[in-house]
Coordinates of C-alpha atoms in Angstrom, one line a residue:
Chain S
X1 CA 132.2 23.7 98.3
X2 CA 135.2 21.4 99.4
X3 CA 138.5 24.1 100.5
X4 CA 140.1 24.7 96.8
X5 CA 144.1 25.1 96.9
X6 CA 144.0 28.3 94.7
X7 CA 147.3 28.9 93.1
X8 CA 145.8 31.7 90.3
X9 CA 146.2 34.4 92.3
X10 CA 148.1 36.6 88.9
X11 CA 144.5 36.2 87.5
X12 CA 142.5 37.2 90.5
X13 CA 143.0 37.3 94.8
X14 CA 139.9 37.1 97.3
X15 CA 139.1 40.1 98.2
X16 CA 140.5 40.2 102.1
X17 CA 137.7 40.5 104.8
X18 CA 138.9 43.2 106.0
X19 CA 138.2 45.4 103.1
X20 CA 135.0 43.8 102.7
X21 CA 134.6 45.2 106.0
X22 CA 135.4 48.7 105.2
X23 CA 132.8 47.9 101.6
X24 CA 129.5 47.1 103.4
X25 CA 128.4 50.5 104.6
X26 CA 128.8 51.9 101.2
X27 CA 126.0 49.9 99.6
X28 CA 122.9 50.7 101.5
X29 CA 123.6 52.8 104.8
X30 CA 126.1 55.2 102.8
X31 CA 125.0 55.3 99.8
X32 CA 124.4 59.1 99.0
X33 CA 126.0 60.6 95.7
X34 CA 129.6 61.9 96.3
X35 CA 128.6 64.8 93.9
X36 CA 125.6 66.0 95.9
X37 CA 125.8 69.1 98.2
X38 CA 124.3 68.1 101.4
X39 CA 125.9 66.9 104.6
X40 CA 125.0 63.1 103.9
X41 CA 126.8 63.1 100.7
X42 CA 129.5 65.0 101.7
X43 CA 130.8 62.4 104.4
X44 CA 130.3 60.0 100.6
X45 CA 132.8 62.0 99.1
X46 CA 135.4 62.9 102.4
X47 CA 135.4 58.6 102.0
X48 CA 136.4 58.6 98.6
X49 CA 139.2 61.4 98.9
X50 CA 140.7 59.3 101.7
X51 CA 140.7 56.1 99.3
X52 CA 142.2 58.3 97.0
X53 CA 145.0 59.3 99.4
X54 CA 146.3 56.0 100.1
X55 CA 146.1 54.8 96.5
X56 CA 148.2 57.9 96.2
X57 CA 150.0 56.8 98.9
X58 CA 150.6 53.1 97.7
X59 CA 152.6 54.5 95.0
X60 CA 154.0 58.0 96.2
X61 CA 152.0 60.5 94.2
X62 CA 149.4 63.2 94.8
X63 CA 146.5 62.4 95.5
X64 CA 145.0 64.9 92.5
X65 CA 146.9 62.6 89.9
X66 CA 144.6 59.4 90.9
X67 CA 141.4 58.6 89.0
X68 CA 139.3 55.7 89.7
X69 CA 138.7 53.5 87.1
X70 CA 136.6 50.3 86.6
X71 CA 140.0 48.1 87.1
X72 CA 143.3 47.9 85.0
X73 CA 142.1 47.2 81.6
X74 CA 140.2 50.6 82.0
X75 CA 143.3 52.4 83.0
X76 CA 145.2 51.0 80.2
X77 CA 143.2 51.8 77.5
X78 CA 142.6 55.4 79.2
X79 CA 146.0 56.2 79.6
X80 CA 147.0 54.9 75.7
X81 CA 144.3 56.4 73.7
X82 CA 144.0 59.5 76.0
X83 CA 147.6 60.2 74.9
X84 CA 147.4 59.6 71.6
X85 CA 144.8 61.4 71.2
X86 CA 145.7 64.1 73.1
X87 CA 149.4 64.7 71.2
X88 CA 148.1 63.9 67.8
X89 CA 149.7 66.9 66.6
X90 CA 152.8 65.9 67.8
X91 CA 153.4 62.4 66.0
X92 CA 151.8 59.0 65.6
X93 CA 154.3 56.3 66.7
X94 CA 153.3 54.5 70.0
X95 CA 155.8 51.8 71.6
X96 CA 155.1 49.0 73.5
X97 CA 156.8 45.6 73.9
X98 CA 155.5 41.9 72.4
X99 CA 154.6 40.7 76.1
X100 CA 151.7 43.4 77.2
X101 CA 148.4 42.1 78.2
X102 CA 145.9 41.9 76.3
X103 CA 144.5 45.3 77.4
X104 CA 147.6 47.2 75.9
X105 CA 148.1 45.1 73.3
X106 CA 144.4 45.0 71.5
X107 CA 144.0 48.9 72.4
X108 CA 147.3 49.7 70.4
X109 CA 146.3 46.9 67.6
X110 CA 142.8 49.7 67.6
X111 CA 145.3 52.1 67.3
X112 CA 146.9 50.9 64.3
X113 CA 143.1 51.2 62.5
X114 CA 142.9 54.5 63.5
X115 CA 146.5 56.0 61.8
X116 CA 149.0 55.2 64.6
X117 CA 152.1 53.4 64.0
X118 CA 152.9 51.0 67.2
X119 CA 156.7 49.3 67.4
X120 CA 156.3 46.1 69.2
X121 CA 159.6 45.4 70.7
X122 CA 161.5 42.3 71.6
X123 CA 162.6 40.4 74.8
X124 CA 165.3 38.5 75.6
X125 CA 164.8 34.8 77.2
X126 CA 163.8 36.4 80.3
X127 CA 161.3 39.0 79.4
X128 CA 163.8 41.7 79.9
X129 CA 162.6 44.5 77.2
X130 CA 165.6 45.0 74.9
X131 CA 166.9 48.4 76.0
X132 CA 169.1 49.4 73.2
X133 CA 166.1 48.1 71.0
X134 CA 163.7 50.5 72.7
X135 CA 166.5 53.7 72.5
X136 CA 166.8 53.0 68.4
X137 CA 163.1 52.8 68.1
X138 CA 162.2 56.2 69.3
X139 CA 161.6 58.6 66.5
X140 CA 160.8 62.5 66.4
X141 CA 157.1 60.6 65.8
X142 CA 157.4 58.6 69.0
X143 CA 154.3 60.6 72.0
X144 CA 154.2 57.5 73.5
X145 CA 156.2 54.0 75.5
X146 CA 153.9 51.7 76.9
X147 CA 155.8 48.7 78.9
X148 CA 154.4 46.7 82.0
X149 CA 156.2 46.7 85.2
X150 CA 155.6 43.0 85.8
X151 CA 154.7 40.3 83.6
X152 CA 151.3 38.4 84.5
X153 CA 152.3 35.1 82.7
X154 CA 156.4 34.9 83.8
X155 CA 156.1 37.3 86.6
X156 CA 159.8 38.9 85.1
X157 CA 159.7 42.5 86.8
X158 CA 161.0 45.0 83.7
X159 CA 163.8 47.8 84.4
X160 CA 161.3 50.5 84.3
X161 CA 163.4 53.8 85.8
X162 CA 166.7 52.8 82.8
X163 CA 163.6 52.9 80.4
X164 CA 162.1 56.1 82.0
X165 CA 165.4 58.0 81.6
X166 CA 165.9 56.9 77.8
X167 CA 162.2 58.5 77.4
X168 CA 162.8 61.2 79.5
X169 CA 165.7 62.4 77.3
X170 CA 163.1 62.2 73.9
X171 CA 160.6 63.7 75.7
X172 CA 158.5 60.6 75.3
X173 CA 155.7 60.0 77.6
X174 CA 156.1 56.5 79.8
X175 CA 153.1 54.4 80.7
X176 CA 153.3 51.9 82.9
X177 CA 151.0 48.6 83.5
X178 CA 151.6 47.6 87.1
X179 CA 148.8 45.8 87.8
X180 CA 150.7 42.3 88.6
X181 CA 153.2 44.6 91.0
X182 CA 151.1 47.7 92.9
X183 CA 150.2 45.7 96.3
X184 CA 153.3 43.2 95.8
X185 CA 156.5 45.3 95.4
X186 CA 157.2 48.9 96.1
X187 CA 156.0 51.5 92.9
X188 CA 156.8 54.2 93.4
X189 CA 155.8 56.3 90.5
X190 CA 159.2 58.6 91.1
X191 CA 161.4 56.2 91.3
X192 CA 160.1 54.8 88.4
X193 CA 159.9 57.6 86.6
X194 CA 157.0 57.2 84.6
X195 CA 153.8 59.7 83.9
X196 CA 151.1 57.6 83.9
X197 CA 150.4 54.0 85.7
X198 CA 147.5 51.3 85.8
X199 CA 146.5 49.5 88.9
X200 CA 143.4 47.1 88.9
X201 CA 142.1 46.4 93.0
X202 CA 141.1 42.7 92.9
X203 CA 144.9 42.0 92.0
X204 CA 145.8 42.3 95.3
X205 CA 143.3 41.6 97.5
X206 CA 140.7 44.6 96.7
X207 CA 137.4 44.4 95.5
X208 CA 136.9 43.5 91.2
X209 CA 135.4 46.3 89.0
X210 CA 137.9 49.2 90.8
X211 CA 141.2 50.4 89.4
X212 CA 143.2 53.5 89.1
X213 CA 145.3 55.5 86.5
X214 CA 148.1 57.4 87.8
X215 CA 148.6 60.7 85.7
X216 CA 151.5 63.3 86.4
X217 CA 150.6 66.6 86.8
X218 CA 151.0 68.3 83.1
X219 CA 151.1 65.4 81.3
X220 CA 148.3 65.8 78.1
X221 CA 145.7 63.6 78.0
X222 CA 142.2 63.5 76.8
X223 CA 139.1 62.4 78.9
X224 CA 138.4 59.2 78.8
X225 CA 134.7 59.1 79.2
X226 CA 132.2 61.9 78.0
X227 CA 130.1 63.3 81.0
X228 CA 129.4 64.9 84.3
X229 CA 132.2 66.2 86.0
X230 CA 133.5 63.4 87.9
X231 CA 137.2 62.3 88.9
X232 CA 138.8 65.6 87.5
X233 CA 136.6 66.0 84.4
X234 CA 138.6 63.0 83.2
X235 CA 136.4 60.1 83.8
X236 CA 132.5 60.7 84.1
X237 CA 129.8 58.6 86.1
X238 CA 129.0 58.5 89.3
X239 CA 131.7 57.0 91.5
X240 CA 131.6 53.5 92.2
X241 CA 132.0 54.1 96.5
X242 CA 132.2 50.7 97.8
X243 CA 134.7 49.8 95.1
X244 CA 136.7 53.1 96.0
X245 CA 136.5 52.7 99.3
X246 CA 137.3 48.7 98.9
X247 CA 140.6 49.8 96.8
X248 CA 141.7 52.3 99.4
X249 CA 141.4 49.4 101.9
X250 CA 143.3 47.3 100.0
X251 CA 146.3 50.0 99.7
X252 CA 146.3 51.0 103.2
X253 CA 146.4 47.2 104.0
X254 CA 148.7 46.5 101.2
X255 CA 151.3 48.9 102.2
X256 CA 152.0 47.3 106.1
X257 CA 152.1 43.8 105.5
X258 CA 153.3 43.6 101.5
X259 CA 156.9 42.9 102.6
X260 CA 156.3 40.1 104.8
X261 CA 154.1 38.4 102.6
X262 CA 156.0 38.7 99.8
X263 CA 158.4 37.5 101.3
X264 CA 156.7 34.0 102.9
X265 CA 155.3 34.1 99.0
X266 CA 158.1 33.5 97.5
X267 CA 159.7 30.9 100.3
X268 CA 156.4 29.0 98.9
X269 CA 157.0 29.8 95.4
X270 CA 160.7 28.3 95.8
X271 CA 159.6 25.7 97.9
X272 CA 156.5 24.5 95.2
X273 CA 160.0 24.5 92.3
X274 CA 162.7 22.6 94.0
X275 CA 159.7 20.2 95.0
X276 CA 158.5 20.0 91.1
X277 CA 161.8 20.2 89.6
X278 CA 163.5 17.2 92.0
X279 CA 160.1 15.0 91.1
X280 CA 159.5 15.9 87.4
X281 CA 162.7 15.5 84.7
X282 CA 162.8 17.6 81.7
X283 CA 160.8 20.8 82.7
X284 CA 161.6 24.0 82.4
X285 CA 161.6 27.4 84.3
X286 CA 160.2 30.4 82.7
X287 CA 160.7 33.9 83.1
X288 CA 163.8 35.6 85.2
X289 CA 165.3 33.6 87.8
X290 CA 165.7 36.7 89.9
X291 CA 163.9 39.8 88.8
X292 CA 160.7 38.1 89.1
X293 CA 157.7 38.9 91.4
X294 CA 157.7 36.7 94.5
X295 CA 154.4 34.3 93.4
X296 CA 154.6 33.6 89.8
X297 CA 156.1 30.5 88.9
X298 CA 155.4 29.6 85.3
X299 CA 157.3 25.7 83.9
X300 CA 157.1 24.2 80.7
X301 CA 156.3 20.3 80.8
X302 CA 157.6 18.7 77.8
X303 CA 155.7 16.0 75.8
X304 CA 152.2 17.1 77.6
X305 CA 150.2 19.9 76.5
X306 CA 148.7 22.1 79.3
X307 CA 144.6 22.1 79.3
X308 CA 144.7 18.3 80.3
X309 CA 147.2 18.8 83.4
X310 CA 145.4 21.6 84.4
X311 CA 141.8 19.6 84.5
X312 CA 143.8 16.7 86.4
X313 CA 145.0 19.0 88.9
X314 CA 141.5 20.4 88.7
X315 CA 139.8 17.0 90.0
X316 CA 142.1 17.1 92.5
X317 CA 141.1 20.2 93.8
X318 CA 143.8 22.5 92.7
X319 CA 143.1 25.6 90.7
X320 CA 146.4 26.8 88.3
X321 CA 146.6 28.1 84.5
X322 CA 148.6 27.5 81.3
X323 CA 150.1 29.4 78.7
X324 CA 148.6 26.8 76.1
X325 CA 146.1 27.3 73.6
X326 CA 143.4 25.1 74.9
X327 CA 143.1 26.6 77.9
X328 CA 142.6 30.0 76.9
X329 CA 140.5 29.2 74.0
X330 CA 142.8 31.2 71.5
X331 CA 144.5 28.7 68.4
X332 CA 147.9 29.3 69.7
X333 CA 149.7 29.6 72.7
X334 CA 150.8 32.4 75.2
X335 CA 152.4 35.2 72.9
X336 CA 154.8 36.0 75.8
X337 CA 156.0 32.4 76.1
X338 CA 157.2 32.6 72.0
X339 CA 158.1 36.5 72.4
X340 CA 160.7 34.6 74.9
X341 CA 161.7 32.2 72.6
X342 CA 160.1 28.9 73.9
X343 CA 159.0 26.7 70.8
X344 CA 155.3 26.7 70.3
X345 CA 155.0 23.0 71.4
X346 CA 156.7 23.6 74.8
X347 CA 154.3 26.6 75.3
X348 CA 151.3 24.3 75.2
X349 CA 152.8 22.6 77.8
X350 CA 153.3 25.5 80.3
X351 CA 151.9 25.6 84.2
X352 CA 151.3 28.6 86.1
X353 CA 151.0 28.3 89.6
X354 CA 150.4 32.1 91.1
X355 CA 150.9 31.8 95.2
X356 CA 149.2 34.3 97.5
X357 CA 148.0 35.5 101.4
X358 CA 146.1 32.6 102.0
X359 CA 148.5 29.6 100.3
X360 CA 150.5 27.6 103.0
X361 CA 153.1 24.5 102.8
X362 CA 150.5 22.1 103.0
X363 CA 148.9 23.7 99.8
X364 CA 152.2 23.3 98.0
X365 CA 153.2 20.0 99.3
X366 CA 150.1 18.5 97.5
X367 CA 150.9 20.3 94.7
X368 CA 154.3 18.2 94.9
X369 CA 152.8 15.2 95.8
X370 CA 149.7 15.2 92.9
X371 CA 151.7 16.5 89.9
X372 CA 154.3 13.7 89.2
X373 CA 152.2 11.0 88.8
X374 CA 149.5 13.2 87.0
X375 CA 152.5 14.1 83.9
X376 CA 153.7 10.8 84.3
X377 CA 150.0 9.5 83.1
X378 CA 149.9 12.2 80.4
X379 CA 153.3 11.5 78.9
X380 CA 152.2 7.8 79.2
X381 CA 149.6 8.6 76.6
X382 CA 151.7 11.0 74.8
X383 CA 153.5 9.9 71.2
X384 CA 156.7 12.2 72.7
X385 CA 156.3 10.4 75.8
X386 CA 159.4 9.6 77.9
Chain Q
X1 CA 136.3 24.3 80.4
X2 CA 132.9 22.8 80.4
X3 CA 133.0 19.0 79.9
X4 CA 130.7 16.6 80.0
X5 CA 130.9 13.7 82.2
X6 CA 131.6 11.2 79.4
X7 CA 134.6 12.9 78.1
X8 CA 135.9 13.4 81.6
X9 CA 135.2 9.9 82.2
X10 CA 137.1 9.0 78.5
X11 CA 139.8 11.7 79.5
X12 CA 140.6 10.0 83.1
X13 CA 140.3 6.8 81.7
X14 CA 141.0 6.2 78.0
X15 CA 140.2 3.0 76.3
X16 CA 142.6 2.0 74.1
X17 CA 146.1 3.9 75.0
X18 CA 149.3 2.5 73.6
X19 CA 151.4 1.4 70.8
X20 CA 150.6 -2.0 68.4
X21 CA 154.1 -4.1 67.8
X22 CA 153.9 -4.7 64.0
X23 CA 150.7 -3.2 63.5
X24 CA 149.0 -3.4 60.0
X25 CA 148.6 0.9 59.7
X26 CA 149.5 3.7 61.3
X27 CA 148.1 6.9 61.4
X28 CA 150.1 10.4 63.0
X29 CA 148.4 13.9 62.5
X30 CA 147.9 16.8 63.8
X31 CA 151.3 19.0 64.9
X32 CA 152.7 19.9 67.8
X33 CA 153.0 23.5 67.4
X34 CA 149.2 23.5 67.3
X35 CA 149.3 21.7 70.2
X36 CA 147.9 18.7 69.3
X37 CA 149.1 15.1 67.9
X38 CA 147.8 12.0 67.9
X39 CA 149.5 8.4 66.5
X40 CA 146.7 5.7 65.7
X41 CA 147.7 1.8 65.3
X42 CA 145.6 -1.0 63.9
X43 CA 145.9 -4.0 63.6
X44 CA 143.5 -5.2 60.6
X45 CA 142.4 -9.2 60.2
X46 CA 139.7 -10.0 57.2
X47 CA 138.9 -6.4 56.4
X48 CA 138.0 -6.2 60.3
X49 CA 139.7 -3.8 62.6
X50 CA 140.6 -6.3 65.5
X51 CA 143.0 -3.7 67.4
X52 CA 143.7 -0.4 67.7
X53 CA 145.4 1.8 70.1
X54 CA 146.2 5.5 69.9
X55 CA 148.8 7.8 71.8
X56 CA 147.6 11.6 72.0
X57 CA 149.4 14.9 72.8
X58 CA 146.6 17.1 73.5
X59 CA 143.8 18.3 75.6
X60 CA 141.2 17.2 77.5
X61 CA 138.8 17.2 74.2
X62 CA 141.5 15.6 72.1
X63 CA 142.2 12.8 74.4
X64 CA 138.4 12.0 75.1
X65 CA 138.0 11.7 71.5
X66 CA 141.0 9.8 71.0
X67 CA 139.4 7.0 73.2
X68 CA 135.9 7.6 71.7
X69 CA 136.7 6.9 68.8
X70 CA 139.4 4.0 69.1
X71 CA 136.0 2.5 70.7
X72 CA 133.6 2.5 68.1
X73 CA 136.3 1.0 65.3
X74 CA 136.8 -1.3 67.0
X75 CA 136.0 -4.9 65.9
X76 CA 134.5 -2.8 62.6
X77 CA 135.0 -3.4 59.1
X78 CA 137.0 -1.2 57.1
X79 CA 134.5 0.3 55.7
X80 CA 132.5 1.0 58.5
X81 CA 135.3 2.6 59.9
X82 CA 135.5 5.0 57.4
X83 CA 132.1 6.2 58.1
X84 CA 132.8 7.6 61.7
X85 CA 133.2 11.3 61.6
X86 CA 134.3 13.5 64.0
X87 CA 130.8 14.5 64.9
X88 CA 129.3 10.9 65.6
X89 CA 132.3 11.0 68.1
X90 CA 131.3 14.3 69.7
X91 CA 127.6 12.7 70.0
X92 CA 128.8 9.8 71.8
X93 CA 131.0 12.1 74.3
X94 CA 127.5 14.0 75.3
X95 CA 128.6 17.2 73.0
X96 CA 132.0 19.0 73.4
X97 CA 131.9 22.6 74.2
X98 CA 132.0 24.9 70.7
X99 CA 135.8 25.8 70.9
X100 CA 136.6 22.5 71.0
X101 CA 134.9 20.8 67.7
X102 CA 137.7 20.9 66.3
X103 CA 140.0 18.8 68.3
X104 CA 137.5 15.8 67.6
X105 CA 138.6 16.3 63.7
X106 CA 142.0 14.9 64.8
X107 CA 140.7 11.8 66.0
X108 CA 138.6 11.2 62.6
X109 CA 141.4 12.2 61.0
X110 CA 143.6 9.5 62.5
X111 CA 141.5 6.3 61.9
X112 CA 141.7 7.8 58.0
X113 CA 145.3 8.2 57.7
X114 CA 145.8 5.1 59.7
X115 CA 143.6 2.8 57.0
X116 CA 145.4 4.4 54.3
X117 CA 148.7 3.5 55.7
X118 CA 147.0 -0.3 55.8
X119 CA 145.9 -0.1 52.6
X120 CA 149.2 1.2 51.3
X121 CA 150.9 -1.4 53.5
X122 CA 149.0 -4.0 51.2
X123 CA 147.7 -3.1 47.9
X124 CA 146.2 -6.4 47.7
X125 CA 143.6 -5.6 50.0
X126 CA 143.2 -2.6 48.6
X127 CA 142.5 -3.9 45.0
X128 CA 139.9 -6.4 47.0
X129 CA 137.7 -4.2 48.8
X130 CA 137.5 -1.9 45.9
X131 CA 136.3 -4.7 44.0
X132 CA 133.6 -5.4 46.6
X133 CA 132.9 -1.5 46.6

């Protein structure tokens, strides 16, 4: 297969050799049953309680408030339901915000069908969750807020620890989605303030199939699947021990060199917009300007729709996505891009281009060289056509 | 994403693209909030479609079907015209994946409207071919 230029890196990374290094033995040299009493599987489970440290680690809390899970959308829908469930007694109102992922959203939608009430709250043109909208929603009814650190579409990074301390003061329960940010910015789950997080592996360079849910000691939650008594009697099944170990890698790896690759990211990430923006007229940037994470970069094209840049860019050997409806098989376009007020037609015409490790200047300066004459073609064609 | 070579090849290089000066009908469906719109011109001499050119805001599926189908009407009658449907023009592309059948209604769709406009444009042709009908 030719070298692709992989700019998708918000829907998936390549898992980094190193940690496939640190994987292999777990498959058929150490492959004994954490849960088993002899020596053998004893070493099994020493491995997966110093994966679990630095996952700990990667976001500043114990280690006994990590369980594995089978990657982000598990931890979301454990840490929703197992609260609702769990404080039943107490009220039925969940909130969350217009812009979750799919995995928050469709689990509170299932909530609705099963008697809870979920407030979907607004964003301004940013993505920034409205504040003062979130403090007037909270009822004596409200057990839980569920609002993603970073966006995966717009990358906007949400003010988390001023949300925390509004819940805080209800005695609301804070959950967290920070699967585009754990790897990529500092979590801490402190500093944040929030009792229970997601985090999926292959997000930032870790293996697929392997995430974790961060829950504060005390908060109440209910198992999330029925079992032996694996991961705290909280999530059954025998551990998945090359993922585990892969994840740990990932963390420890993660937490030396984040900072300086953020930080070439987003040298890229500005470097791939001022290119775009100086070749391309009328496009538009999405998401914050600032409070963004370093390698999202999300543009509306006007007068083309999405699907058919992205299969141009395709032939030329560039993998990106889109916010339009086409390309993600749905009938209409990215919900975040209208939750942030861009009219349906522009959001068919949306890019994103999501930079990681392995992304250098050449990558970007093709990107720049390739997608001028590719929307000049389509807009060509295009009865809005300029 | 799975397309077939033909509509790759019709999306890369569409027969047919552009505007008509003066043409005879014009056809504009779909909407853009759906995201996709396509504007058909003909240009119709002796109940035969002698020209037609289409400009499409869509995907992959829609523009490959755009150019299909300006292809087979062209240098057809009226009447024969009316008789391609959407899935004639899948069948020529080599299939299109499931999701995208619909998109390929838009491009039927178009030829129709645009006929109608032509035979709005001039009733007297209208009152003709009815009479041959």
């Amino acid at each position: 297969m030719s070298r692709v230029i992989y700019l998708d890196h918000n829907a998936t990374t390549p898992t980094d050799t190193r940690v496939v290094e640190a994987m292999g033995t777990y498959f058929n040299e150490q492959y004994a049953n954490p849960s088993s009493i002899y020596k053998f599987a004893q070493e099994a489970n020493e491995a997966k309680e110093i994966a679990r440290d630095k996952v700990a680690q990667i976001i500043g809390a114990k280690p006994n408030e990590i369980v594995f899970t089978s990657g982000g959308t598990e931890a979301d829908n454990f840490a929703i339901k197992g609260v609702a469930f769990a404080n039943r007694n107490k009220g039925n109102h969940i909130i969350t915000s217009k812009i979750e992922h799919p995995a928050v959203l469709n689990t509170c939608k299932w909530l609705e069908k099963q008697g809870f009430e979920i407030t979907y709250i607004g964003v301004d043109k940013y993505g920034i969750v409205d504040l003062d909208e979130l403090a007037s929603t909270i009822t004596d009814k409200t057990i839980l807020i569920t609002i993603m650190h970073a966006n995966n579409e717009i990358g906007t990074i949400e003010p988390i620890s001023e949300m925390t301390k509004i819940a805080k003061q209800k005695g609301v329960y804070f959950h967290t989605d920070a699967v585009q940010t754990v790897g990529k910015i500092t979590t801490d789950v402190n500093e944040l303030g929030v009792d229970l997080l997601s985090l999926s592996g292959h997000k930032f360079y870790g293996p697929k199939g392997i995430g974790a849910i961060y829950i504060r000691k005390g908060t109440k939650i209910d198992s999330f699947i029925h079992g032996g008594h694996h991961e705290y009697n909280r999530r059954a099944g025998t551990e998945n021990m090359p993922g585990i170990v892969g994840l740990g890698k990932a963390c420890e790896i993660a937490i030396k060199e984040r900072e300086t690759d953020e930080k070439r990211i987003k040298i890229l990430r500005d470097r791939l917009y001022n290119g775009i923006a100086a070749a391309i007229p009328d496009i538009i940037l999405n998401g914050h300007p600032k409070h963004r994470i370093a390698g999202t970069l999300n543009i509306c094209v006007k007068y083309v729709e999405g699907e058919s840049m992205l299969l141009n860019l395709d032939l030329e050997g560039i993998a990106a996505s889109s916010g339009s409806a086409c390309a993600s098989g749905s009938l209409e376009p990215s919900h975040v891009l209208l939750a942030i007020g861009v009219a349906p037609e522009l959001a068919h015409g949306s890019l994103r281009f999501s930079m990681g490790h392995n992304n250098t200047e050449a990558d970007i300066d093709r990107v720049i060289e390739v997608l001028p004459p590719i929307v000049k073609k389509l807009r060509a064609m295009s009865p809005f056509g300029k | 994403m799975a397309y077939s070579d033909k509509v790759m090849d019709h999306f890369m290089h569409p027969r047919n693209v552009g505007k008509i000066e003066n043409p005879d009908g014009v056809g504009k469906v779909g909407n853009p909030v759906c995201g996709d719109v396509m504007a058909i011109y003909i240009k119709v001499k002796d109940n035969i479609i002698v020209d037609i050119k289409f400009e499409t805001f869509g995907c992959g599926a829609a523009i490959a079907t755009s150019s299909m189908a300006t292809e087979l009407v062209k240098g057809k009658s009226i009447e024969e015209a009316l008789k391609i449907s959407n899935t004639v023009v899948a069948e020529k592309l080599d299939g299109l994946p499931a999701n995208k059948l619909h998109c390929s209604l838009l491009a039927e769709q178009g030829i129709k409207a645009a006929i109608e406009d032509y035979k709005l444009r001039s009733p007297n042709v209208k009152a003709q071919s009815s009479k041959r009908e």
